[in-house]
Short mmCIF file of C-alpha atoms in Angstrom, two decimals:
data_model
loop_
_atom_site.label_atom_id
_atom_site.label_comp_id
_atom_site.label_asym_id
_atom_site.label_seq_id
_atom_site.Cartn_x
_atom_site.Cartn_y
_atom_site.Cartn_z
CA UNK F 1 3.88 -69.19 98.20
CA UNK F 2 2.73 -69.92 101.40
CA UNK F 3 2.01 -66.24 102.05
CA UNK F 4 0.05 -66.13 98.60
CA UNK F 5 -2.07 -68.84 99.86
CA UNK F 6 -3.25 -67.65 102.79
CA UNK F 7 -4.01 -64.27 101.32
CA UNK F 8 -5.95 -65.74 99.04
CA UNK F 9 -7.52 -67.84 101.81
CA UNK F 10 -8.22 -64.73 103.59
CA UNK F 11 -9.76 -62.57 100.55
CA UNK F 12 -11.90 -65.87 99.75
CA UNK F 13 -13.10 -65.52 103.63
CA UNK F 14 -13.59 -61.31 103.56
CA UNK F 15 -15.85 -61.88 100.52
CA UNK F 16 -18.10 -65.30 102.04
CA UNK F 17 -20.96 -62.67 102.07
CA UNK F 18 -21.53 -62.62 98.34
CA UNK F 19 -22.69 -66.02 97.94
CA UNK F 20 -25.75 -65.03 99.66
CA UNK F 21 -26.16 -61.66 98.45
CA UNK F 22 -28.97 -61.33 95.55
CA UNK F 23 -28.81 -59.14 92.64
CA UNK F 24 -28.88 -55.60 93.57
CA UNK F 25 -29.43 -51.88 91.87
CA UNK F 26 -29.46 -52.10 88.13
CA UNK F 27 -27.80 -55.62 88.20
CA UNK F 28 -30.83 -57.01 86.12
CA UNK F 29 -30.01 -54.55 83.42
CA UNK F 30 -26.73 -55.41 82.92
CA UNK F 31 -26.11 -59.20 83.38
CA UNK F 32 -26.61 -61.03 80.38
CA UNK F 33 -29.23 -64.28 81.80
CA UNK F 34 -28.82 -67.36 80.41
CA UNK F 35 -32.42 -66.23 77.87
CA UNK F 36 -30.69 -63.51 76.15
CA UNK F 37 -26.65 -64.39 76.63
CA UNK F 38 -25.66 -65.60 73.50
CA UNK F 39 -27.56 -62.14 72.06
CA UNK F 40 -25.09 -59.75 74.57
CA UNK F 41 -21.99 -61.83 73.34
CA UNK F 42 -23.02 -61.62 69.66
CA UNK F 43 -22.32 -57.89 70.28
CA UNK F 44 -20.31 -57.09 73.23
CA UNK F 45 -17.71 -60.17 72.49
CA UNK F 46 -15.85 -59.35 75.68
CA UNK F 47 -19.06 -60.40 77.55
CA UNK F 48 -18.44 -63.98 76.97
CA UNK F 49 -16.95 -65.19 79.88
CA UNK F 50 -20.14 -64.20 81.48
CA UNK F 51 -21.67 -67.32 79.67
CA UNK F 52 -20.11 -69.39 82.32
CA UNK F 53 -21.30 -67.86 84.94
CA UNK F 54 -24.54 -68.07 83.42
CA UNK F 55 -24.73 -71.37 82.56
CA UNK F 56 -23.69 -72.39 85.93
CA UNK F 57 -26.03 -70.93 87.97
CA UNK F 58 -28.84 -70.71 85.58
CA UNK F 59 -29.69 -67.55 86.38
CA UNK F 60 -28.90 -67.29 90.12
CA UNK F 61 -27.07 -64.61 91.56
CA UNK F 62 -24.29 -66.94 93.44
CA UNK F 63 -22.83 -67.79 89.95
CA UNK F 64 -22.88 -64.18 89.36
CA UNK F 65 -21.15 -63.37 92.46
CA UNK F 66 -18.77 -66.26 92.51
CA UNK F 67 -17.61 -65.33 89.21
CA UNK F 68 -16.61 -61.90 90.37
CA UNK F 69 -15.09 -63.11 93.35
CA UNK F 70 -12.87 -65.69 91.00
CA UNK F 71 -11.77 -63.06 88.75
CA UNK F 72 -10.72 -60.72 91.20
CA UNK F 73 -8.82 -63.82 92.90
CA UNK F 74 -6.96 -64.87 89.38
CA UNK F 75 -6.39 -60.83 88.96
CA UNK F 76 -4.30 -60.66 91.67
CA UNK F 77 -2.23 -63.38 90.60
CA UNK F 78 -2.20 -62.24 87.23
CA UNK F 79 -1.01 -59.19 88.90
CA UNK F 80 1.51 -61.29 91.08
CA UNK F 81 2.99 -62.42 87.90
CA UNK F 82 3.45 -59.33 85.98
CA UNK F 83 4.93 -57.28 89.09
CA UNK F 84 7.44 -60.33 88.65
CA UNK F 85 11.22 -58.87 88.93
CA UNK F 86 10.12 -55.42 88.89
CA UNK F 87 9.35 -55.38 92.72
CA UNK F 88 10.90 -57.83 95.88
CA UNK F 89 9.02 -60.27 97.08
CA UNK F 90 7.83 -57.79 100.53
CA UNK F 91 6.78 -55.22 98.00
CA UNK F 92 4.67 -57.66 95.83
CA UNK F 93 3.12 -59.04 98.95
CA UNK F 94 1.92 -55.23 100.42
CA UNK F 95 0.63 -54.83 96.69
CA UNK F 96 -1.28 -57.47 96.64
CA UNK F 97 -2.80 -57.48 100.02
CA UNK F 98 -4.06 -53.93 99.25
CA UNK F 99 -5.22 -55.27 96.18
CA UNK F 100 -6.86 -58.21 97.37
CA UNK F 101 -8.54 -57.26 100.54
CA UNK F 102 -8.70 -53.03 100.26
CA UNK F 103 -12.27 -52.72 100.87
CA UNK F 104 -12.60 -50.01 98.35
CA UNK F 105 -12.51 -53.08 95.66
CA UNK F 106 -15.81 -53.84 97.23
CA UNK F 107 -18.08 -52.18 95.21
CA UNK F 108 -16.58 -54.09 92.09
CA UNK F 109 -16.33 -57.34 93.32
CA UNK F 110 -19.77 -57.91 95.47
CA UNK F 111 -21.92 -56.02 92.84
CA UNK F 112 -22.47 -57.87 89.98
CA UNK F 113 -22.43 -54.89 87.48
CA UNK F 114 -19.17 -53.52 89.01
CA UNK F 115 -17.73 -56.94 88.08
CA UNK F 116 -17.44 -55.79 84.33
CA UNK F 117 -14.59 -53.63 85.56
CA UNK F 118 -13.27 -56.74 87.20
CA UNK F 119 -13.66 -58.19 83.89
CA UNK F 120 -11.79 -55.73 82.03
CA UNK F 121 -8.74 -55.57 84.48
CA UNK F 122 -8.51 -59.20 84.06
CA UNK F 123 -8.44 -58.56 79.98
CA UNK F 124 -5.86 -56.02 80.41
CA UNK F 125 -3.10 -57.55 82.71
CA UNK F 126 -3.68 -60.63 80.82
CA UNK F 127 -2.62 -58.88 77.88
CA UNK F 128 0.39 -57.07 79.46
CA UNK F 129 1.48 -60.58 80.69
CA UNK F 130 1.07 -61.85 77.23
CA UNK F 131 2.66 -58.81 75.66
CA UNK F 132 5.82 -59.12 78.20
CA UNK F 133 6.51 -62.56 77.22
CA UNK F 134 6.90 -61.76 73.89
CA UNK F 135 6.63 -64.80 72.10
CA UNK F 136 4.82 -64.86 68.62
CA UNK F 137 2.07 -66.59 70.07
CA UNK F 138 1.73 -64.40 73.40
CA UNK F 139 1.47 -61.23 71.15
CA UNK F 140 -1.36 -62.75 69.27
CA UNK F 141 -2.80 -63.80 72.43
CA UNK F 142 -2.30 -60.13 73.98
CA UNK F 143 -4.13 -58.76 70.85
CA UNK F 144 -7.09 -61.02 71.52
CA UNK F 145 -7.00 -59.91 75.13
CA UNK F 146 -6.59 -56.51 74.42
CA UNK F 147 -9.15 -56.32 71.71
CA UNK F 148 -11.94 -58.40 73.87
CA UNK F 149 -11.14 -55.26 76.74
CA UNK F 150 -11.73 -52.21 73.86
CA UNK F 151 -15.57 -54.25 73.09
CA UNK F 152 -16.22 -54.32 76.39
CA UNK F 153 -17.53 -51.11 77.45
CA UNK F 154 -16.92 -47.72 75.51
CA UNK F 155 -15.08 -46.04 78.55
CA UNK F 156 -12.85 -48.97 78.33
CA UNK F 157 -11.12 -46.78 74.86
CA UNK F 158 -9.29 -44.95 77.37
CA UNK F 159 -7.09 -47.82 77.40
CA UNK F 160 -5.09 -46.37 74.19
CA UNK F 161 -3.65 -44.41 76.78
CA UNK F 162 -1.69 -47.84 77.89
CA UNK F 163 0.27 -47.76 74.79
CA UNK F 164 3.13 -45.53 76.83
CA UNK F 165 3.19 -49.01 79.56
CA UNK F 166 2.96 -51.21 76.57
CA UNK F 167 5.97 -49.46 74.98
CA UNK F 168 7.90 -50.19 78.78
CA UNK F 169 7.43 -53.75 77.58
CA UNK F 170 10.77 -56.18 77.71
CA UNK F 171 10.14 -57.26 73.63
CA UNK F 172 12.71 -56.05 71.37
CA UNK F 173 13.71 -56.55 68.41
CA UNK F 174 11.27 -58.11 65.73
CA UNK F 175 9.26 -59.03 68.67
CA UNK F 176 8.96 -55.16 69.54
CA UNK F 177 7.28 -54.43 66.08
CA UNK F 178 4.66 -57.47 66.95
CA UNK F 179 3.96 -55.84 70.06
CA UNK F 180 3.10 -52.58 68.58
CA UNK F 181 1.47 -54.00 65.71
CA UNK F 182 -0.35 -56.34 68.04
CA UNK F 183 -1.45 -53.06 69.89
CA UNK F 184 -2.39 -51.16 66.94
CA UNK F 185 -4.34 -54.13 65.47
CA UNK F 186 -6.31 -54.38 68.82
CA UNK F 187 -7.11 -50.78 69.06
CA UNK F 188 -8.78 -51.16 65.70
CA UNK F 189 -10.88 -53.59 66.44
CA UNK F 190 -11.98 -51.55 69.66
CA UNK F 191 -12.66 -48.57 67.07
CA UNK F 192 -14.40 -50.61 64.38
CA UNK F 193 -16.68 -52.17 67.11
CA UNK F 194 -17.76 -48.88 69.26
CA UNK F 195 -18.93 -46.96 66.64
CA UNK F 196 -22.37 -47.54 67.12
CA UNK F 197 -22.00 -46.94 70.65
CA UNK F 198 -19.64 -43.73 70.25
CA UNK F 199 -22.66 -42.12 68.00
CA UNK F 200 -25.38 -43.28 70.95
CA UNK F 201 -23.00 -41.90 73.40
CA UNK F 202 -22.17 -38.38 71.91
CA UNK F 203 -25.62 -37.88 70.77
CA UNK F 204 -27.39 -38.76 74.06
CA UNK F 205 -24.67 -36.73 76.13
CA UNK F 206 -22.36 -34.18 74.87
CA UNK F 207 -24.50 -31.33 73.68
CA UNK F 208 -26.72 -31.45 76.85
CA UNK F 209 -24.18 -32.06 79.12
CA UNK F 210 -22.11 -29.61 81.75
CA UNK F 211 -18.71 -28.27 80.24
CA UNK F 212 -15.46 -30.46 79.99
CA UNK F 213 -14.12 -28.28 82.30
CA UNK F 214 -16.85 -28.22 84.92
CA UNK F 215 -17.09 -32.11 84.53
CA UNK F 216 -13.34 -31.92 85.00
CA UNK F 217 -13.29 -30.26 88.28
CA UNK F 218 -16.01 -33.08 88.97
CA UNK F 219 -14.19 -35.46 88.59
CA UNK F 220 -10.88 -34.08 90.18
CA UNK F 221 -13.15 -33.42 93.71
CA UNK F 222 -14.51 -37.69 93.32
CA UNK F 223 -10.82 -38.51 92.22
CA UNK F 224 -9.65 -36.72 95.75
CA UNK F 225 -12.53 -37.87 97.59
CA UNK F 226 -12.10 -41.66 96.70
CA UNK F 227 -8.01 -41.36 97.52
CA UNK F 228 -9.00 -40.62 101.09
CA UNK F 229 -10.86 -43.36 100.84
CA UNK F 230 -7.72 -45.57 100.01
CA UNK F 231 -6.10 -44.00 103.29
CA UNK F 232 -8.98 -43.92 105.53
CA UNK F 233 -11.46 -46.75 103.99
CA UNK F 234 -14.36 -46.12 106.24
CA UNK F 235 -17.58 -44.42 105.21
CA UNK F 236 -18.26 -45.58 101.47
CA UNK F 237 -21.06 -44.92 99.98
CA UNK F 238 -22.37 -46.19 96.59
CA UNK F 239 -24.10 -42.47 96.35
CA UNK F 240 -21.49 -40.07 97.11
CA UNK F 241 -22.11 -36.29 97.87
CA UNK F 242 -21.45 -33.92 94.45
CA UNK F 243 -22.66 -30.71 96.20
CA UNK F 244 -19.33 -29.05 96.57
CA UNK F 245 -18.47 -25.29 96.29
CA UNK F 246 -17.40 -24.21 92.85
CA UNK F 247 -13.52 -23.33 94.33
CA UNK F 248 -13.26 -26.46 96.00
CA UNK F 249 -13.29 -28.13 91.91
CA UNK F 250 -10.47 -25.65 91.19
CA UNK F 251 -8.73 -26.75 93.95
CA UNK F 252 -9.19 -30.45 93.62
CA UNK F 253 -7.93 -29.71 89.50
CA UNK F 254 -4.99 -27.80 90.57
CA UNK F 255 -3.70 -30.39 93.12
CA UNK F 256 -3.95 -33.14 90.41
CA UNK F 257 -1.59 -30.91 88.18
CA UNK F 258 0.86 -30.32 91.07
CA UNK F 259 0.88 -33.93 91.71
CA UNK F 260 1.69 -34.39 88.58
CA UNK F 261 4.46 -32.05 88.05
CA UNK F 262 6.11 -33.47 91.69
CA UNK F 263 5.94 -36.66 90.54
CA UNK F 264 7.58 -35.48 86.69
CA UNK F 265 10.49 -33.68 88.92
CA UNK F 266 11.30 -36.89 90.63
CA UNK F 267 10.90 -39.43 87.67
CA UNK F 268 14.46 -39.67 87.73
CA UNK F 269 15.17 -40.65 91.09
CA UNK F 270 11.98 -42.55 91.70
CA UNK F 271 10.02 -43.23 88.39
CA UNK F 272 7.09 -45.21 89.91
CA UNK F 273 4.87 -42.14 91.25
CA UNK F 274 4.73 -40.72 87.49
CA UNK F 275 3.64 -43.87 86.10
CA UNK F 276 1.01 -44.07 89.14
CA UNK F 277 0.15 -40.35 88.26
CA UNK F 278 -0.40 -40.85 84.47
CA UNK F 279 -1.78 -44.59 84.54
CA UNK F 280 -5.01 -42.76 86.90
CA UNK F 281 -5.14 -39.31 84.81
CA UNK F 282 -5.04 -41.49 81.16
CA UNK F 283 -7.55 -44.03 82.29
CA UNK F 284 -10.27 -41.17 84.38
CA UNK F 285 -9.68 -38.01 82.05
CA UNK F 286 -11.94 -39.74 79.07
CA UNK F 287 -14.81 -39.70 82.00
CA UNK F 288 -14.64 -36.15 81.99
CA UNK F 289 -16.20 -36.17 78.62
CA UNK F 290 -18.90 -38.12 79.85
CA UNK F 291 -21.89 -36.64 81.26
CA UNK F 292 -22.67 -38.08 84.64
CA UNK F 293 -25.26 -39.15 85.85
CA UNK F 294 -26.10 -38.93 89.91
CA UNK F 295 -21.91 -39.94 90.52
CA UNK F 296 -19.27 -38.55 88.64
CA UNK F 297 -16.96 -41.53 89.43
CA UNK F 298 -18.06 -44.27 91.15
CA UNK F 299 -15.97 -46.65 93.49
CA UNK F 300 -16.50 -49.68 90.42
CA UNK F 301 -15.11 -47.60 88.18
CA UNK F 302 -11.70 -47.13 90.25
CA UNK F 303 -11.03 -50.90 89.77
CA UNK F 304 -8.40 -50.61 87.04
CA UNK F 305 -7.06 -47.19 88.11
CA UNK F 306 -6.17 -47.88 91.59
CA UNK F 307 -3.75 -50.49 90.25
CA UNK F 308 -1.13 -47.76 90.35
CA UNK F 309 -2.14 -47.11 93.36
CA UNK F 310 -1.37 -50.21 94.83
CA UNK F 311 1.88 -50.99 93.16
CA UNK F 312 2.90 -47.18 94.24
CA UNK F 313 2.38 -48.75 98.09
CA UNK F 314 4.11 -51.47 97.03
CA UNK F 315 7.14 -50.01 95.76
CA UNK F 316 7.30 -47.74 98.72
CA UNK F 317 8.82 -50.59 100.48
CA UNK F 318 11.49 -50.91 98.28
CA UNK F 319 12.90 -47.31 99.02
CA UNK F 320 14.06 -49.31 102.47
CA UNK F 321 17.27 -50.16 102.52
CA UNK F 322 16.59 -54.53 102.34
CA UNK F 323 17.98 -54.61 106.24
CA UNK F 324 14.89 -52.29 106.94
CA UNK F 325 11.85 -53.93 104.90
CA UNK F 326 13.17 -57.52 106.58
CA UNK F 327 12.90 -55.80 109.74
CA UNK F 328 9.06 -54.38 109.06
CA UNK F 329 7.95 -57.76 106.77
CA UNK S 1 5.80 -60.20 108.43
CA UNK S 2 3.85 -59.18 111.08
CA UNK S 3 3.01 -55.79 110.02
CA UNK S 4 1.50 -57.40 106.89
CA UNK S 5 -0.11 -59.80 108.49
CA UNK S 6 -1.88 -57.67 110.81
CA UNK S 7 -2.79 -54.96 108.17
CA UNK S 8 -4.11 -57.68 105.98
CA UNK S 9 -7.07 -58.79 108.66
CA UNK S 10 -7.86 -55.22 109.48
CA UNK S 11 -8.46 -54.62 105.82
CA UNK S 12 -10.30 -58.16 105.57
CA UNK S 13 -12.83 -57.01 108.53
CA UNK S 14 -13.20 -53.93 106.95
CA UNK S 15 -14.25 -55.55 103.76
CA UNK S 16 -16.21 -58.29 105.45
CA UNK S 17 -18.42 -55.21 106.72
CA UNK S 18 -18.50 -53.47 103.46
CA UNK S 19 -19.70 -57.11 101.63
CA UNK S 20 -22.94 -57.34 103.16
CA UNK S 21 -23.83 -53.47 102.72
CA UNK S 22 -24.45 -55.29 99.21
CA UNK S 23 -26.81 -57.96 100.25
CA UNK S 24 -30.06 -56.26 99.15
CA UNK S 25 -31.15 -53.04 97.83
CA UNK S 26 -32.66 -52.83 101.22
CA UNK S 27 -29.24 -53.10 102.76
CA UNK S 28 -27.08 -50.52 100.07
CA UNK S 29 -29.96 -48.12 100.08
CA UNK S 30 -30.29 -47.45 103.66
CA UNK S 31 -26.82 -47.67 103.98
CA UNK S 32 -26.16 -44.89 101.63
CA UNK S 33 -28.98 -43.09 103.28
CA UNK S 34 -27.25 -43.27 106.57
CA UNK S 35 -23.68 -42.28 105.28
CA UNK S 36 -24.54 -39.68 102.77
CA UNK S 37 -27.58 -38.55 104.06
CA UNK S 38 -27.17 -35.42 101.91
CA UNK S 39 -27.86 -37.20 98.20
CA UNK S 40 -31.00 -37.72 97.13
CA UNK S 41 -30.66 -40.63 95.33
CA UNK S 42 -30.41 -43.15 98.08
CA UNK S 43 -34.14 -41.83 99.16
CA UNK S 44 -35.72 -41.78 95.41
CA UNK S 45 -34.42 -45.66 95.93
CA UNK S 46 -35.80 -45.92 99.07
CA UNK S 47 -39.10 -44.77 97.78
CA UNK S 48 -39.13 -47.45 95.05
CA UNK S 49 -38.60 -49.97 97.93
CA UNK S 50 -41.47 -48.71 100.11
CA UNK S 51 -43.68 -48.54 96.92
CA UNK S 52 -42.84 -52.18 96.15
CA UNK S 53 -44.05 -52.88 99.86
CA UNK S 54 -47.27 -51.56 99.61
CA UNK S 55 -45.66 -48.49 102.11
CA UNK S 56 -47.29 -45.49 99.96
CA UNK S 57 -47.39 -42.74 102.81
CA UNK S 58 -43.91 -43.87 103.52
CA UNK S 59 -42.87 -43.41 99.55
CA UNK S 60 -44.47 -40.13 99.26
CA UNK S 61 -42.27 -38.94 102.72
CA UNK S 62 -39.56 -40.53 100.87
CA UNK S 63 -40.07 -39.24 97.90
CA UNK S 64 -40.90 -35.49 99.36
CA UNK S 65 -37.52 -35.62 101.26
CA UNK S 66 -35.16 -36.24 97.75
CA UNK S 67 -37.19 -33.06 96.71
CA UNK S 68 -35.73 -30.80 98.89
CA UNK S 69 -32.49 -32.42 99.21
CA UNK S 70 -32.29 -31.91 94.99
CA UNK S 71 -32.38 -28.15 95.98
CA UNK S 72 -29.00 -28.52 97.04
CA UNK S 73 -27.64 -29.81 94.05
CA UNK S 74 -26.48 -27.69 90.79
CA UNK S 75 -28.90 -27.30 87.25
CA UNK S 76 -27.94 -30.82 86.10
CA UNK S 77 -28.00 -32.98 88.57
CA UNK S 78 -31.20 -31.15 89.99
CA UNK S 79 -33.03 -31.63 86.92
CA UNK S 80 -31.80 -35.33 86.84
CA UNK S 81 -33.14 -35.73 90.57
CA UNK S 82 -36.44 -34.44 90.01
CA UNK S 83 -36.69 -36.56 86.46
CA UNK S 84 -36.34 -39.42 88.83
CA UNK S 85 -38.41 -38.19 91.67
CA UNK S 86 -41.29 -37.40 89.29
CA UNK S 87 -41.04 -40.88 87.55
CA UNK S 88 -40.71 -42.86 90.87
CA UNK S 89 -43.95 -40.85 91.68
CA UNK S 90 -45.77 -41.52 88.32
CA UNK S 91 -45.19 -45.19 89.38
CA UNK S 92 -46.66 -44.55 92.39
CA UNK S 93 -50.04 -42.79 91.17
CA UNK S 94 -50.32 -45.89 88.40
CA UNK S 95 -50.30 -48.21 91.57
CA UNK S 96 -53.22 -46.08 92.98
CA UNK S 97 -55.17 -46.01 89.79
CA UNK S 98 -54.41 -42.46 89.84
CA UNK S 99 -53.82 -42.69 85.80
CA UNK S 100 -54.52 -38.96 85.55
CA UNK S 101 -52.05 -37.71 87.75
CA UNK S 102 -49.48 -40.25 86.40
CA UNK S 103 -50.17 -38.73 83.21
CA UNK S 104 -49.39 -35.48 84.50
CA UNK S 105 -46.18 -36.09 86.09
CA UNK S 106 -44.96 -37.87 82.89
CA UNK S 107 -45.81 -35.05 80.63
CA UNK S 108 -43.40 -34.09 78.28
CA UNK S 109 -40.72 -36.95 79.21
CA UNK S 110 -37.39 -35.86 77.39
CA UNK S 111 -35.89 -39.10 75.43
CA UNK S 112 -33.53 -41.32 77.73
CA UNK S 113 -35.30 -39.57 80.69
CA UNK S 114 -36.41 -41.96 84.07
CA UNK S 115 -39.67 -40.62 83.20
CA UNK S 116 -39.64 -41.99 79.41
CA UNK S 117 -38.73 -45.14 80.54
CA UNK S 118 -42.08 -45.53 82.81
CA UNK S 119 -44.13 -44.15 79.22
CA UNK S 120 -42.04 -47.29 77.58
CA UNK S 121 -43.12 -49.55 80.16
CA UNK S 122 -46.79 -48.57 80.43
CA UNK S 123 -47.37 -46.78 77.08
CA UNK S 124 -51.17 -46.91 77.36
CA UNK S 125 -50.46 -44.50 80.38
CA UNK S 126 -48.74 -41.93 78.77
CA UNK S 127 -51.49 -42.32 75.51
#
């Protein structure tokens, strides 16, 4: 606990800079100000907990900013909590530094519009806490969750992809059927709401955009790109370079498939760098449908992906034989 | 513990930098400038900055260097590049009084374009 603390003390000290910073980019198109909130909510409902933020600050950017900061600090435990028995108490704690205080997070917590992927990750462990409980009430409560993630931004339908974690779940039982009916249900409601969106979306940029396949390579090189960012996190850039030679796409596409397989072949013996592989693939691939516009993936948008990423770090640990990881933590 | 402990402040300085690149556009503009010197974005933003300073020569330099750096780039994100350029530059010739040229450069605007959304702003420039 006392560990906890003092990262949190520590991420709450990394981030003091954001309660000065002002709106920046296309903040003001985003942020729903206190003049036209209630409008956003009445049709993005997963908006809402911007009204506090809004109402607090009246406007200001340090509301904005302190809002982010708090969700990415209740994430983390949120995180803390699901990780639960699954990993030892060493393991949690590398997890959650990286997750905490990685400065590739940056560009979702100190930029306001970044913090909608902040928002989302909050929707979506809160519902995979709620789900793992499995209590009538906490599967109504993960549906509301759940559903409030799908109306939050279209890419955010990529999130049917979950329903292989969701399935993981401890529930059984009666309580399994609530959980998948309580998944189902929410996915619905995502589908019912996006419509409109889905028909602004295809017909403003499918039939003039680059090929699946060329978007695909894209987004393999940005996927690589940002991963050496995890391992070397100097240099970011909130414009990265997309001038690449043709082969180096291929390339890029080819290692995500080998990764893939490797991590298939060893699912028995070490399970956790398949479910990294697959939670990143089923939550980017959708992008690759999307045509891009000056970044094919930008750091915000690797919020909820890198998750794996970090629990795959974490878990490492574990591999140690206990004698070892009390020697190192 | 200690291992932990030290890899968490290296990653907290590292982020304490990386906060304040987000200050200002001033501050994430030029920073991108500096560490991808390569996309033109970062100078078509730069431009918008300078504009809003009253720095016109330094827009137009601005403006002339995301040209040639979009020559780099493939069809589509060239053609998105030079939407933007040519808007940023419309913008520029309306703050001149230059409605003619402005008129020009937004000729022709494809929907959703950068250049549309200047006509939607000023639609008594685009007639």
């Amino acid at each position: 606990m006392l560990a906890l603390g003092a990262l949190a003390l520590l991420t709450g000290l990394a981030y003091v800079g954001v309660w000065s910073a002002g709106f920046v980019f296309d903040d003001p198109n985003w942020i729903p100000f206190p003049t036209d909130a209630w409008h956003v909510v009445q049709r993005v409902p997963g908006q809402a907990p911007w009204l506090l933020a809004s109402w607090l600050g009246g406007g200001l950017p340090w509301a904005y900013h302190g809002f982010v900061l708090g969700l990415h600090l209740v994430n983390g435990l949120l995180l803390w909590s699901l990780l639960g028995s699954f990993l030892t108490a060493p393991a949690k704690l590398l997890t959650l530094t990286l997750f905490w205080l990685h400065p590739i997070q940056v560009e979702s917590v100190a930029y306001v519009s970044g913090g909608t992927e902040v928002l989302l990750t909050s929707y979506v462990l809160l519902a995979l806490l709620l789900w793992s409980i499995g209590a009538w009430w906490s599967l109504v409560g993960g549906f509301v969750a759940f559903g409030l993630a799908l109306t939050l931004k279209l890419s955010a339908m990529a999130l049917l992809g979950l329903l292989p974690v969701v399935l993981r779940l401890p529930p059984r039982g009666s309580m399994r059927v609530g959980l998948v009916l309580s998944f189902t249900a929410a996915l619905i409601v995502g589908v019912v709401w996006s419509p409109v969106q889905l028909g602004f979306w295809l017909s403003a940029h499918l039939p003039t955009g680059p090929s699946v396949l060329e978007q695909g390579t894209v987004l393999a090189v940005a996927l690589w790109r940002d991963l050496a960012l995890v391992v070397w996190p100097v240099r970011f850039s909130v414009e990265p370079v997309t001038t690449f030679a043709p082969w180096i796409g291929w390339v890029a596409l080819a290692g995500m498939v080998l990764a893939g397989v490797g991590a298939w072949l060893l699912r028995h013996a070490w399970p956790v760098p398949f479910w990294a592989w697959a939670w990143i693939v089923v939550l980017l691939l959708p992008r690759a449908l999307v045509r891009y516009q000056g970044s094919p993936l930008t750091l915000a948008h690797l919020y909820l992906p890198l998750l794996a990423v970090w629990v795959l770090a974490g878990a490492t640990v574990d591999l140690f034989p206990r004698g070892v990881t009390d020697a190192r933590f | 513990m200690k291992g932990l402990g030290l890899l968490a402040c290296v990653l907290a300085a590292l982020t304490f930098r990386q906060v304040w690149v987000w200050q200002s556009d001033d501050t994430l503009w030029w920073h991108a400038a500096q560490v991808t010197p390569s996309a033109p974005r970062p100078w078509v933003n730069l431009a918008v900055l300078a504009i809003r300073q009253g720095d016109e020569d330094g827009a137009e330099a601005l403006l002339d260097r995301a040209t040639v750096l979009s020559s780099f780039q493939g069809d589509f994100d060239r053609a998105w590049t030079l939407d933007l350029v040519s808007a940023t530059r419309a913008t520029l010739r309306i703050s001149q009084g230059r409605l003619t040229e402005a008129r020009t450069l937004l000729e022709g605007a494809p929907p959703l374009s950068a250049r549309a959304a200047v006509c939607q702003r000023m639609p008594a420039v685009c007639g």
